[in-house]
Short mmCIF file of C-alpha atoms in Angstrom, two decimals:
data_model
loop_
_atom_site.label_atom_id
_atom_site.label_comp_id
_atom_site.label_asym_id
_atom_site.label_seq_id
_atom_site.Cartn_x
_atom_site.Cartn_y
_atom_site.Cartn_z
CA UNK A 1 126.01 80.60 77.81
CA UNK A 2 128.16 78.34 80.34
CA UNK A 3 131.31 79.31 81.22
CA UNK A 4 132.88 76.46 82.71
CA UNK A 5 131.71 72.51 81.97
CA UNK A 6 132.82 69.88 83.35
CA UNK A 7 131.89 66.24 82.67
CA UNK A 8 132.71 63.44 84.81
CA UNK A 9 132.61 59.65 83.40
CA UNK A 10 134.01 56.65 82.98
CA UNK A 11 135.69 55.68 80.15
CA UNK A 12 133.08 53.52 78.57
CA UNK A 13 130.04 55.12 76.27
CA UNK A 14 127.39 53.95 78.95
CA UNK A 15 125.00 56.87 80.64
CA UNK A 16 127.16 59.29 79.10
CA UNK A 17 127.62 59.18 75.79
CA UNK A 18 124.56 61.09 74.36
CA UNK A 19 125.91 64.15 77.03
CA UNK A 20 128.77 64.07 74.94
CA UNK A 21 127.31 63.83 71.73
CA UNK A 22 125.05 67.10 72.77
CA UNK A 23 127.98 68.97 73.84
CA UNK A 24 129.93 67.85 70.61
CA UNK A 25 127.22 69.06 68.31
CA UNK A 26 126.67 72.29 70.59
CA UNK A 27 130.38 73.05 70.01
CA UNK A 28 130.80 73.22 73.03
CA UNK A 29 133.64 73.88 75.43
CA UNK A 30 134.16 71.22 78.35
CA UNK A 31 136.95 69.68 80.58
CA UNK A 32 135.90 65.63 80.57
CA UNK A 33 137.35 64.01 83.48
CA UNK A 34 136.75 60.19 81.88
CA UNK A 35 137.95 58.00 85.49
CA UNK A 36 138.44 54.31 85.85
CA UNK A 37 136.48 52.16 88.54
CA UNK A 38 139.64 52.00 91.05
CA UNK A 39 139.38 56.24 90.60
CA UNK A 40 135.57 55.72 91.48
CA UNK A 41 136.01 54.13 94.64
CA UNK A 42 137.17 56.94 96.85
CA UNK A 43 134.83 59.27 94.87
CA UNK A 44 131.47 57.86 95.87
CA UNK A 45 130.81 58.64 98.82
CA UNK A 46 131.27 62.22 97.93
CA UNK A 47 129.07 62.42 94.99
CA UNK A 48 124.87 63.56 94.84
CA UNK A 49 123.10 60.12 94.52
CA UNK A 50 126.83 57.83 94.73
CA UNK A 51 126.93 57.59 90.56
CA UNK A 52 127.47 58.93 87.66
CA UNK A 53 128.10 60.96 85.04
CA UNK A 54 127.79 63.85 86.69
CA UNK A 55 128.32 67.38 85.02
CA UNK A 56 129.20 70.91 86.81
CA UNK A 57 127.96 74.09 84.98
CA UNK A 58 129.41 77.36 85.99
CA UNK A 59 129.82 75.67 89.61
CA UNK A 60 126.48 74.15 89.42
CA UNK A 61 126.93 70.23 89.85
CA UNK A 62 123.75 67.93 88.31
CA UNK A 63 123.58 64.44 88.53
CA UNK A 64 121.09 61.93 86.94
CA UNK A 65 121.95 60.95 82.99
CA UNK A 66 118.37 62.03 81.59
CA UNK A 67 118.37 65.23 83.87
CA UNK A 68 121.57 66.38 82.46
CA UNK A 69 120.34 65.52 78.55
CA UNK A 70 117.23 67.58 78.71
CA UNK A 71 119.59 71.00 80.59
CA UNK A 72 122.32 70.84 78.11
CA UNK A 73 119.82 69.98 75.15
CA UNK A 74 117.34 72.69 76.38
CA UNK A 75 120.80 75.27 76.75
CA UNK A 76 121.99 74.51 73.28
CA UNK A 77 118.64 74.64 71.22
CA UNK A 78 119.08 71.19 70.93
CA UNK A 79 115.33 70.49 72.82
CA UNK A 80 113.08 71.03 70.29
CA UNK A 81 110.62 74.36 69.36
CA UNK A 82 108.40 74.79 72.21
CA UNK A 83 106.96 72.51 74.22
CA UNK A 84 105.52 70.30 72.24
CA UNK A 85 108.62 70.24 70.10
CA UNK A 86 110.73 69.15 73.73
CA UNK A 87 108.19 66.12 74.29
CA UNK A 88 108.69 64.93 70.83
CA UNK A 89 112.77 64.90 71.35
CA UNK A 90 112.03 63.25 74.54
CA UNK A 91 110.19 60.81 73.38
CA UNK A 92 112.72 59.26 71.68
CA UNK A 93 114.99 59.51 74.87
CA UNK A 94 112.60 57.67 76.58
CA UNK A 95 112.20 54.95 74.00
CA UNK A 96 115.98 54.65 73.83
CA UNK A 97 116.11 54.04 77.83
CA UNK A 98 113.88 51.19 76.56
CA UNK A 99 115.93 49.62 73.99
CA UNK A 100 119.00 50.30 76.92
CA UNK A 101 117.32 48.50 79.55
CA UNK A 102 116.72 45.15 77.14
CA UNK A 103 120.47 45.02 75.55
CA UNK A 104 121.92 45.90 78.84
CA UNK A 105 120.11 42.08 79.84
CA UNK A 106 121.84 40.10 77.51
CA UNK A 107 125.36 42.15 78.21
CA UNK A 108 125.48 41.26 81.72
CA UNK A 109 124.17 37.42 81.37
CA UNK A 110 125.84 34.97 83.96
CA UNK A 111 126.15 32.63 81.37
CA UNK A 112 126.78 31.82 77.59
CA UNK A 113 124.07 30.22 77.24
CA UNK A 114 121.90 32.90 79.11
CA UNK A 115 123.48 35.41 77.21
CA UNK A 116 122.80 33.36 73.67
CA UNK A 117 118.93 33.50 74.32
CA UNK A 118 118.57 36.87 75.97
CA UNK A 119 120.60 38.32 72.57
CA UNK A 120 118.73 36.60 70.06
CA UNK A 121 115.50 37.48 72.11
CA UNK A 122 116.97 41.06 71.94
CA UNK A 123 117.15 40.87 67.83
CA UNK A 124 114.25 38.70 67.09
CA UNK A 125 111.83 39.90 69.27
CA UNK A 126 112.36 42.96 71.03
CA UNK A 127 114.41 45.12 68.22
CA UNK A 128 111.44 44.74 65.22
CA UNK A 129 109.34 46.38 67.00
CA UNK A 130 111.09 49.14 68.86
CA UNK A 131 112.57 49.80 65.34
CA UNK A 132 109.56 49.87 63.44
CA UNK A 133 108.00 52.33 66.17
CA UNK A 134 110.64 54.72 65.74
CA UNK A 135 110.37 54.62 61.85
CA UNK A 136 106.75 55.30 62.53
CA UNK A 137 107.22 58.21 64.78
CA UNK A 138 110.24 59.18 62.27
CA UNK A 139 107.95 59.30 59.52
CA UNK A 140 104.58 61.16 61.67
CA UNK A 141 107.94 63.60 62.24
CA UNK A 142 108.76 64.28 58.40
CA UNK A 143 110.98 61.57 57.88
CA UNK A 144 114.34 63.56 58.51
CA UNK A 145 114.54 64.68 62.36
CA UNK A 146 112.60 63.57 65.51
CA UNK A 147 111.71 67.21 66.60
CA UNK A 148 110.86 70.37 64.75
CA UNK A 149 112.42 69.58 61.32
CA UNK A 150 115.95 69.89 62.94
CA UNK A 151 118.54 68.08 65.11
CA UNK A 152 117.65 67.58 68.93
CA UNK A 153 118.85 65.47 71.20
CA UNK A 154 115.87 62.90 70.22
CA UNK A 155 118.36 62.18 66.89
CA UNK A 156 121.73 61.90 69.31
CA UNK A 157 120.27 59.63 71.65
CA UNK A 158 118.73 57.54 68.60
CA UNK A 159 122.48 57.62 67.32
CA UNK A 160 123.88 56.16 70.62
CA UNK A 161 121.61 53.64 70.35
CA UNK A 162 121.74 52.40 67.13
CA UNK A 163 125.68 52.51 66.92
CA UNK A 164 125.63 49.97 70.11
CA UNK A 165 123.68 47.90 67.24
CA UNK A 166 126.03 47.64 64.58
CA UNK A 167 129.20 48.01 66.84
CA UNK A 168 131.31 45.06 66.00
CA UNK A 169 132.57 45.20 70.01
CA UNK A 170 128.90 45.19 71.97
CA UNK A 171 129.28 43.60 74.31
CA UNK A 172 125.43 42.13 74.27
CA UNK A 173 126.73 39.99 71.36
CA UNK A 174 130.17 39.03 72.18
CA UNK A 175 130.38 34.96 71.45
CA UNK A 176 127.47 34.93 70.43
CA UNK A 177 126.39 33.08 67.47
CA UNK A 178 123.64 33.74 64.47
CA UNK A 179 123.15 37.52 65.53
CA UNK A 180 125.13 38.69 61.97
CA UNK A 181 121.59 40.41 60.75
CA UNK A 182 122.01 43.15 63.51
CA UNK A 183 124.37 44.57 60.83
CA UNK A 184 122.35 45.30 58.21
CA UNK A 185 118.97 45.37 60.03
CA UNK A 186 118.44 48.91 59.49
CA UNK A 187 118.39 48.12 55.78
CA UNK A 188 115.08 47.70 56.73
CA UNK A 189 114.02 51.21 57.93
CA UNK A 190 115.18 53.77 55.49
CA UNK A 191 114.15 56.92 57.23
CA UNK A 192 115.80 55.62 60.82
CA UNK A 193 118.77 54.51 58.97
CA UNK A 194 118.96 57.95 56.94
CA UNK A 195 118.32 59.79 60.03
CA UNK A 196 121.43 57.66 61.80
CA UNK A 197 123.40 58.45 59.01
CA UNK A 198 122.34 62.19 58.31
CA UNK A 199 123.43 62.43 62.54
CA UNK A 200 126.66 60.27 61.65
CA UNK A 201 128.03 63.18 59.31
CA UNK A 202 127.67 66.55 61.01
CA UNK A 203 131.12 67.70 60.45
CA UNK A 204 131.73 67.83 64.67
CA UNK A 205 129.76 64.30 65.33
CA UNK A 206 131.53 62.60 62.30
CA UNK A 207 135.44 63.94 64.03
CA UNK A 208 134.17 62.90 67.51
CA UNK A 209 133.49 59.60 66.35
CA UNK A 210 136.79 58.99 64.28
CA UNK A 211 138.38 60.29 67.09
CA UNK A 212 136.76 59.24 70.38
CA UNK A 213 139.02 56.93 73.00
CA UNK A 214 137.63 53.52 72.93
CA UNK A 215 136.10 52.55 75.62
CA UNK A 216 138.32 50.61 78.75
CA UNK A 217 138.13 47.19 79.64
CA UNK A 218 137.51 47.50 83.36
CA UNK A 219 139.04 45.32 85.85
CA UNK A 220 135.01 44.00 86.35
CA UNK A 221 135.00 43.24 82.51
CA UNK A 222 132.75 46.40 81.88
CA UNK A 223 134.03 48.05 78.57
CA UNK A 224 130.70 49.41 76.42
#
């Protein structure tokens, strides 16, 4: 087992807030250096690809947000039983980059009214069926966990996701207006929101939450 993590982020959920979740529910022990974008600056140049998070195990130093998922999950038994058990947990990874790439539209819109139609195409059109395909997979699964009958990091990035849904400060859905059903939308699918909640109250996930800094509001207005 590591010796010595290290986890270097901004202070905003982001790319690096299913890393933490993993290392949370691992019980890990990790320094988190959480840096603001004036910090980032002089940093850069000196990182692997110029971005982060990055993470350094036992002096090794990995970059990439998915990369770093998959070695922690696959360290902590958090990955699944065998391989097919890792593709199902990544699976779900993959269809949360998905949902990621679509809100991540409608939170950078140039305008209100840009950002009014690329939210409500978000909830209206995109989320029904990216939520009822996880409720199907959830279901093909056992209806409890993603992978294996037991938590992986398919279930943690699923819980990243669907917080950012009912998260009264997203930032996809700040001023706009008629987007109240993404509160109760998962009223809808039982098993996804029972699986959310059954994630929501392992003892060390349910502290992290409660206790976890909110996220900054950046001098370039990013704050997720």
């Amino acid at each position: 087992m590591a010796k010595s993590i290290k986890l270097t982020y901004f202070n905003v959920q982001g790319k690096g807030e299913t890393i933490r979740l993993i290392l949370v529910a691992a019980k890990a022990n990790f320094e988190e250096s959480r840096i603001n974008f004036e910090e980032w600056g002089p940093m850069k140049e000196n990182t692997t690809f110029g971005q982060l998070p990055l993470i350094n195990v036992d002096g090794v130093e990995l970059a990439q947000s998915c990369t770093i998922v998959r070695y922690l999950a696959r360290m902590y038994g958090l990955a699944g039983d065998g391989e097919v058990g890792f593709a199902h947990a990544d699976m779900i990874l993959e269809h949360v980059n998905d949902y990621i790439k679509e809100i991540m539209k409608a939170r950078w819109a140039k305008t209100s009214t840009e950002k009014q139609e690329l939210a409500e195409n978000f909830l209206k059109k995109f989320l029904p069926t990216w939520l009822s395909n996880a409720e199907k997979v959830l279901k093909l699964r056992g209806g409890k966990w993603f992978s294996s009958n037991k938590l992986s990091y398919g279930d943690l990035a699923m819980h990243h996701a669907l917080f950012w849904l009912s998260w009264k400060d997203e930032r996809g859905f700040e001023g706009v207006t008629g987007c109240d059903e993404r509160y109760n939308i998962l009223d809808k699918y039982p098993l996804l929101k029972a699986n959310y909640d059954r994630v929501s109250n392992i003892p060390e996930i349910k502290a992290y939450i409660e206790s976890r800094p909110s996220a900054s509001q950046q001098a370039n207005g990013w704050g997720l």
